[in-house]
CSV table of C-alpha atoms in Angstrom, one decimal:
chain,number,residue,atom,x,y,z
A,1,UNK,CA,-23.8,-4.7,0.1
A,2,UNK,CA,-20.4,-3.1,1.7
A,3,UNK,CA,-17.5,-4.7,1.3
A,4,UNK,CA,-17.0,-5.3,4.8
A,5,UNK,CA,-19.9,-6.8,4.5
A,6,UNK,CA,-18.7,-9.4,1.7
A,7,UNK,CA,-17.2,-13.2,3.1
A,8,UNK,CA,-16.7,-16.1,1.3
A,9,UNK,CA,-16.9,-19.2,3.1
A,10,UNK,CA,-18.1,-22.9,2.7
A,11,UNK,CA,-15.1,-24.3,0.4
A,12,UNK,CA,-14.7,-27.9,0.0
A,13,UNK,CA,-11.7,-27.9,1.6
A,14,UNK,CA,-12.5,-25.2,4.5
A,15,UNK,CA,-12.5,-27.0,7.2
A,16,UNK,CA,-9.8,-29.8,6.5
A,17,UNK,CA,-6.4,-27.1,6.3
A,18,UNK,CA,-3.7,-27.4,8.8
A,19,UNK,CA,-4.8,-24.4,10.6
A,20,UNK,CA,-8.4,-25.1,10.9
A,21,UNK,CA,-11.2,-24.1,10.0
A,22,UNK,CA,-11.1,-20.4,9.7
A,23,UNK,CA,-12.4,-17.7,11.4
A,24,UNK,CA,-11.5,-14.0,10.2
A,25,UNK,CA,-14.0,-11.8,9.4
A,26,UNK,CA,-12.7,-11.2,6.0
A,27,UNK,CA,-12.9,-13.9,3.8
A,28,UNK,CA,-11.6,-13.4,-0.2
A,29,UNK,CA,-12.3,-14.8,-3.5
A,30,UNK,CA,-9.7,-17.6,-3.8
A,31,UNK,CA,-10.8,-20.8,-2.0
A,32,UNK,CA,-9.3,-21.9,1.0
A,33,UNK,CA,-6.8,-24.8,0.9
A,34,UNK,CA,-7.2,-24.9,-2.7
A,35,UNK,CA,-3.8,-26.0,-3.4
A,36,UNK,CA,-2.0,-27.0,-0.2
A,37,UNK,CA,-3.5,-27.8,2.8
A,38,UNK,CA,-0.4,-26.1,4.7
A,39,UNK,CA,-1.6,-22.6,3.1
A,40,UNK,CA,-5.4,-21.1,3.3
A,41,UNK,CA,-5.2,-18.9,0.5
A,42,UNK,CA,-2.2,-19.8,-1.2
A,43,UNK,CA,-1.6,-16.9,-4.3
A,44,UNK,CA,-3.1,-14.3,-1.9
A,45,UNK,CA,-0.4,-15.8,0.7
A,46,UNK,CA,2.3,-15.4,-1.4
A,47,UNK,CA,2.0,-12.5,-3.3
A,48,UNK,CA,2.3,-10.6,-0.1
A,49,UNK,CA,6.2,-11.2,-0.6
A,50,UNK,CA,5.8,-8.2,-3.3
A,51,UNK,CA,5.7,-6.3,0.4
A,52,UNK,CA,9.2,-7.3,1.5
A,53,UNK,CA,10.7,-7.2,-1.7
A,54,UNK,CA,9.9,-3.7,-2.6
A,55,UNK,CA,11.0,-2.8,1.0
A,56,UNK,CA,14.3,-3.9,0.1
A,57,UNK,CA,14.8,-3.4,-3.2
A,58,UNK,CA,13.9,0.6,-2.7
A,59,UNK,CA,15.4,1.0,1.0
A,60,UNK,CA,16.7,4.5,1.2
A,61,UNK,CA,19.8,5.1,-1.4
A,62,UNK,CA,21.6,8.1,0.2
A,63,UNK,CA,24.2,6.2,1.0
A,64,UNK,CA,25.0,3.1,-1.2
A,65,UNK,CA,28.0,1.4,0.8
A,66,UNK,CA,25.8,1.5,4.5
A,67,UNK,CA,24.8,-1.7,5.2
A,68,UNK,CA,20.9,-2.9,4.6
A,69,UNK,CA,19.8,-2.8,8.1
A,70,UNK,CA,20.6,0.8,7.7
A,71,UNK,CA,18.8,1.8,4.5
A,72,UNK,CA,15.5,0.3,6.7
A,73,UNK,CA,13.7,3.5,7.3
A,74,UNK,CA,10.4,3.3,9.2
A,75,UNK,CA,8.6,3.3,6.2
A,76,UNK,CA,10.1,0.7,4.7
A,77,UNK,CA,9.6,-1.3,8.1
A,78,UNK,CA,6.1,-0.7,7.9
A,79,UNK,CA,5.9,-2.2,4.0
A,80,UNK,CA,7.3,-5.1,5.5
A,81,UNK,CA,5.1,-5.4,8.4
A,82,UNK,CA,2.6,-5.1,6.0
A,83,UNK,CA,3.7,-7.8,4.1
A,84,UNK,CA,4.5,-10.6,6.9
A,85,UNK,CA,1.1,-9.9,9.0
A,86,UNK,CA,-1.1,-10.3,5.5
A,87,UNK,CA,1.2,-13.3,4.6
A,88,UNK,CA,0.0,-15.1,7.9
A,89,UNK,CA,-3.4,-13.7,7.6
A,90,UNK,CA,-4.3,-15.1,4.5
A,91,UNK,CA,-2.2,-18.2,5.4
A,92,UNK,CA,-4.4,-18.9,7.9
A,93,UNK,CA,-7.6,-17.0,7.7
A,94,UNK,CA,-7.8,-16.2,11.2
A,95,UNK,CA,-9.2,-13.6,13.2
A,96,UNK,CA,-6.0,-12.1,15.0
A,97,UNK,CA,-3.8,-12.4,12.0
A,98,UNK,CA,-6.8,-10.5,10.4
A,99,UNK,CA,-6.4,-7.6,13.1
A,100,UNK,CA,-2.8,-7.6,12.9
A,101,UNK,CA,-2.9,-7.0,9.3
A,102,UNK,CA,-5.5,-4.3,9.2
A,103,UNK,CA,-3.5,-2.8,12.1
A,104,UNK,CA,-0.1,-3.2,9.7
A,105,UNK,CA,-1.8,-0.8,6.6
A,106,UNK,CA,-2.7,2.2,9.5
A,107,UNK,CA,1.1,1.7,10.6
A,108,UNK,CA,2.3,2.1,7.2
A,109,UNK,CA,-0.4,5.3,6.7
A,110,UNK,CA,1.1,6.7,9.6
A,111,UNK,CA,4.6,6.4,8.5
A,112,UNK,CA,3.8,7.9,5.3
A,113,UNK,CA,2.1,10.5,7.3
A,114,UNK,CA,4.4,11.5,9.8
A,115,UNK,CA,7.6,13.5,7.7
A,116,UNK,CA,5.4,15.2,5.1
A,117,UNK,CA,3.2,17.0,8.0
A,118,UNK,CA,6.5,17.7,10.3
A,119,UNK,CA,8.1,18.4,7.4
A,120,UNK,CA,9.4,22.4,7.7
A,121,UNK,CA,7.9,22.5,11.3
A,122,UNK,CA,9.9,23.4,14.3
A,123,UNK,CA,10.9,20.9,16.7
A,124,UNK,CA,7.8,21.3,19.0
A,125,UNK,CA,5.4,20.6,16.0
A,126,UNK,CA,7.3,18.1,14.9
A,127,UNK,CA,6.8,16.1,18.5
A,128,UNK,CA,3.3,17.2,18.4
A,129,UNK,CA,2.6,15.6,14.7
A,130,UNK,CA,4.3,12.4,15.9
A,131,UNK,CA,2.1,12.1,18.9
A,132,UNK,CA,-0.9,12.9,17.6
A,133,UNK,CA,-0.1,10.1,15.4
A,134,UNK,CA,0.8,7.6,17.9
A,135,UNK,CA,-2.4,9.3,20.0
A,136,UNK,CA,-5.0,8.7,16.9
A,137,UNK,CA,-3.7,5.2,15.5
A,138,UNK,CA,-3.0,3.6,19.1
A,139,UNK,CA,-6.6,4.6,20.4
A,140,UNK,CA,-8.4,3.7,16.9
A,141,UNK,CA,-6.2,0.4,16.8
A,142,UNK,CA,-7.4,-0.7,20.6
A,143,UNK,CA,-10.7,-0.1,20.0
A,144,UNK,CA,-10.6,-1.9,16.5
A,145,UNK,CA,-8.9,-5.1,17.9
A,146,UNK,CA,-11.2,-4.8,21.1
A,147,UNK,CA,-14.6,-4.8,18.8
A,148,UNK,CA,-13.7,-6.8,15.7
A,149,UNK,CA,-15.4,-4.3,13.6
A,150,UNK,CA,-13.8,-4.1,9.9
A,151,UNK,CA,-15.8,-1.0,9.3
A,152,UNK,CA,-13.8,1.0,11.9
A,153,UNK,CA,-10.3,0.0,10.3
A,154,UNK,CA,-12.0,1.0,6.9
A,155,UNK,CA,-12.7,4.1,7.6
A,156,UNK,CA,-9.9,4.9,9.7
A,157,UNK,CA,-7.3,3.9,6.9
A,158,UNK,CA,-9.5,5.7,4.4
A,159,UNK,CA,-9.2,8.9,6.8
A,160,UNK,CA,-5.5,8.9,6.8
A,161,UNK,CA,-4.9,8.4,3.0
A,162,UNK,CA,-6.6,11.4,2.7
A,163,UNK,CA,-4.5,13.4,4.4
A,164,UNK,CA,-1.6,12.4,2.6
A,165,UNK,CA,-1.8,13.0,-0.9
A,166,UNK,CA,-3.4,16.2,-0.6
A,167,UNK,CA,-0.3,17.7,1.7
A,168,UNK,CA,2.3,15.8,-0.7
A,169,UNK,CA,0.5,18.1,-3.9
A,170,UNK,CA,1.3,20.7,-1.8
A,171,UNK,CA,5.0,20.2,-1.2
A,172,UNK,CA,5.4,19.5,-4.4
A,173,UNK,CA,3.9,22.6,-5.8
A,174,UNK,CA,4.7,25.0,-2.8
A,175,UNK,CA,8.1,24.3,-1.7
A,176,UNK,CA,9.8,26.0,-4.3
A,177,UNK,CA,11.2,23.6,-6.6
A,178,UNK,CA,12.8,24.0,-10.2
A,179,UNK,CA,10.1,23.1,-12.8
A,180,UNK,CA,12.4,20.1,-13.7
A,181,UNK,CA,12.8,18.7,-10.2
A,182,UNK,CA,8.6,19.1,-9.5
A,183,UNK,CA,8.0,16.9,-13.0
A,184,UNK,CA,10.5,14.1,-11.5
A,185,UNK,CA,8.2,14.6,-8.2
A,186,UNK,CA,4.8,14.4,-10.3
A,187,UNK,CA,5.9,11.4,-12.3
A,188,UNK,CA,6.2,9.7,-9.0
A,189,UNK,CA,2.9,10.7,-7.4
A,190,UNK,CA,1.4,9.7,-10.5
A,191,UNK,CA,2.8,6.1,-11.0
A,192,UNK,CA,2.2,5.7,-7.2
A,193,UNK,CA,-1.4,6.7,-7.5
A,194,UNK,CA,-2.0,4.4,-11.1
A,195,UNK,CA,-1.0,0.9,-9.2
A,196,UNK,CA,-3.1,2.0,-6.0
A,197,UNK,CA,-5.8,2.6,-8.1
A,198,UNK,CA,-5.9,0.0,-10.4
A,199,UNK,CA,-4.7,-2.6,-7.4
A,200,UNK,CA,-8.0,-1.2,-5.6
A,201,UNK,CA,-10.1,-1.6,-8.6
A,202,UNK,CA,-9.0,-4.9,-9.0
A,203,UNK,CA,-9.8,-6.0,-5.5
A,204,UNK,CA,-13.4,-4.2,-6.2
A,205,UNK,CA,-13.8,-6.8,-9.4
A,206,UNK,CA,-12.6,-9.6,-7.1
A,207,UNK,CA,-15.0,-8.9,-4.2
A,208,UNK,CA,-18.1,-8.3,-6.4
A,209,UNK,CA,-17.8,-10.8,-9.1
A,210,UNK,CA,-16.3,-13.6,-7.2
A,211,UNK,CA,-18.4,-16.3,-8.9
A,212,UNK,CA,-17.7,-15.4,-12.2
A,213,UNK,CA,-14.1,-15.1,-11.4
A,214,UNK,CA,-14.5,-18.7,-9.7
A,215,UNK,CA,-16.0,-20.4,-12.6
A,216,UNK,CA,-13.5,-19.1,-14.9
A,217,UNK,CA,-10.7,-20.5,-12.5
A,218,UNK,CA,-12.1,-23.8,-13.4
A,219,UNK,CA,-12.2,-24.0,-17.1
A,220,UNK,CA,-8.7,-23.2,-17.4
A,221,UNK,CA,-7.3,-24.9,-14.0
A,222,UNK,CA,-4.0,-24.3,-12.4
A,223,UNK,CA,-1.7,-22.8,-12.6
A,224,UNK,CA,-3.3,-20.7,-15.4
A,225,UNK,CA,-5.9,-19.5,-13.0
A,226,UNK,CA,-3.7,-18.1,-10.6
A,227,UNK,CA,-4.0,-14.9,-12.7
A,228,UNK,CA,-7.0,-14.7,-11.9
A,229,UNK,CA,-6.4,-14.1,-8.1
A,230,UNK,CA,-7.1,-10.5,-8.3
A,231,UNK,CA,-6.8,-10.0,-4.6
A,232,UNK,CA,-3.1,-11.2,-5.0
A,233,UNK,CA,-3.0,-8.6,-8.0
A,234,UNK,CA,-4.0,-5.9,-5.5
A,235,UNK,CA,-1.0,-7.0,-3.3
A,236,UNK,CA,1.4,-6.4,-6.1
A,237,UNK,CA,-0.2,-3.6,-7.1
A,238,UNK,CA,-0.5,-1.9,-3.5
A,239,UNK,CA,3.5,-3.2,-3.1
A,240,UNK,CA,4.6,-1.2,-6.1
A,241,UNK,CA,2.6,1.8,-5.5
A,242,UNK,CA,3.9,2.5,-1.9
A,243,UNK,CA,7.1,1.5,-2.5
A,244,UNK,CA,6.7,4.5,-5.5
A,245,UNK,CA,5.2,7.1,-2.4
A,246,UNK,CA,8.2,5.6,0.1
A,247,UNK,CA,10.5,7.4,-2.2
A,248,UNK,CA,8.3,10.5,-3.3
A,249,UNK,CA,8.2,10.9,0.4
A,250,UNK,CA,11.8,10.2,1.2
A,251,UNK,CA,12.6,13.4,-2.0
A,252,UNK,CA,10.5,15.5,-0.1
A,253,UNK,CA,12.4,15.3,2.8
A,254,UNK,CA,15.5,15.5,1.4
A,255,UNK,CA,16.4,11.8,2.5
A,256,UNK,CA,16.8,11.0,-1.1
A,257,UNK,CA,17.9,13.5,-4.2
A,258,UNK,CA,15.7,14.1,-6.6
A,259,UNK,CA,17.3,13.4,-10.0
A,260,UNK,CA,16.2,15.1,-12.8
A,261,UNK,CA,17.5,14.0,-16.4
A,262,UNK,CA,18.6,15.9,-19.4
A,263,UNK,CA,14.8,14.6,-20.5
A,264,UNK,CA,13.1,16.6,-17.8
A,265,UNK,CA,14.7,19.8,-18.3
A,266,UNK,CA,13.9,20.1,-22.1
A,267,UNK,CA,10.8,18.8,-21.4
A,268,UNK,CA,10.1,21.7,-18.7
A,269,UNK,CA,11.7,24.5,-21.3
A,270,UNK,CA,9.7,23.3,-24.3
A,271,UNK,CA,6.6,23.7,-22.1
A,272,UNK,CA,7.7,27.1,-21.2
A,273,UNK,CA,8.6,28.3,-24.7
A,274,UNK,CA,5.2,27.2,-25.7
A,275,UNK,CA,3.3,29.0,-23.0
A,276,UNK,CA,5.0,32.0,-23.8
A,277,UNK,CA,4.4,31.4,-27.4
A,278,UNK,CA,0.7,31.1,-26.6
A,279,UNK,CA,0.8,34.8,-24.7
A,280,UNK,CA,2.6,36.9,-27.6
A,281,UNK,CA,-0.4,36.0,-30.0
């Protein structure tokens, strides 16, 4: 079965919350109204404060002494759209928080999107990349919200990632940066892409072995079995790793330096010494 395909309904407590009994197409693994009957899914609720506070706690550092509002690029915006429309999705488990939070995640992909491809572009491209942007994601985004169908955002957001990290590997290895300054770059790609990953396996495991993961819950009860809400693991996980592409982006552009330590560059000569050792023999 697809995973927009997968919903879990029928909790004991479904229909007995404050907000009703829910109606979203998406429903997770954690039961509604388990622990409050203020919050649907309450871990899943608040782990989406991993959102704001990497939004903050990475805003743009070019220029320490500028107030906060300030260091709020548009990515950073988007992480915390991201953040408050899931938080009242899963709080409530309704259909147009649902939509607003799908529609978040394509505002933060286009955001990511947006300075890596106008990146090095003249001032026409640059316009045209931004409203092909606002073009694509408005007219995908109405006719998501106009059909309800989860596919269509799937897809959609799927489509976009993919044209990110394939033009970011090519910044990083075309632009013509020092060997030292493209490993601080790499690092960053790569500890972006683990917690995606792993975040996305994790919501895999969650969505597929739900009942396992709910029997579990309940031989070792709360609040031990709050680790086990690996959807609110994928929200951590997904928080980390954009905030991690928020600032390989913002190097790209120049918006942030990239700071190499004493580390890298010795790490960078010892790998050249030993290729050159490799071609004398």
């Amino acid at each position: 079965m697809g995973h927009h395909n997968i919903r879990y309904v029928g909790d004991p407590n479904a229909d007995s919350g404050f907000w009703g009994t829910p109606t979203s197409v998406a429903n997770f693994c954690e039961e509604d109204y388990a622990v409050t009957s203020y919050i649907a899914e309450f871990i899943n609720t608040l782990t989406n404060l991993s959102y704001i506070y990497y939004a903050f706690r990475y805003a743009k550092s070019a220029n320490p002494t500028a107030p906060w509002y300030r260091k709020i690029d548009f990515m950073a915006f988007s992480l915390i759209c991201v953040g408050v429309t899931s938080a009242m999705f899963h709080g409530t488990m309704h259909q147009v928080p649902q939509l607003m939070d799908d529609l978040s995640m394509l505002l933060l992909a286009g955001a990511l999107l947006q300075p890596i491809y106008a990146l090095n572009q003249t001032p026409f491209r640059r316009v045209l990349v931004a409203l092909t942007l606002i073009f694509g994601i408005g007219t995908v985004s109405v006719i998501y919200a106009r059909s309800g169908r989860i596919v269509i955002h799937m897809w959609t957001f799927i489509t976009l990632l993919t044209f990110i990290w394939p033009r970011t590997l090519y910044l990083v290895r075309k632009t013509g940066y020092s060997g030292a300054q493209k490993r601080v770059l790499m690092r960053s790609f790569a500890r972006a892409g683990w917690a995606l990953l792993a975040g996305y396996a994790l919501w895999n495991v969650d969505l597929e072995l739900c009942l396992g993961l709910r029997a579990l819950r309940d031989k070792v009860g709360m609040p031990f079995s709050w680790g086990l809400e690996l959807h609110g693991w994928w929200h951590f996980l997904t928080a980390l790793g954009a905030s991690h592409y928020i600032r390989l982006v913002r190097m790209l552009t120049g918006e942030e330096p990239i700071k190499v330590t004493p580390e890298d560059e010795a790490a960078v000569k010892a790998h050249r010494q030993e290729k050159e050792a490799r071609h004398k023999r």
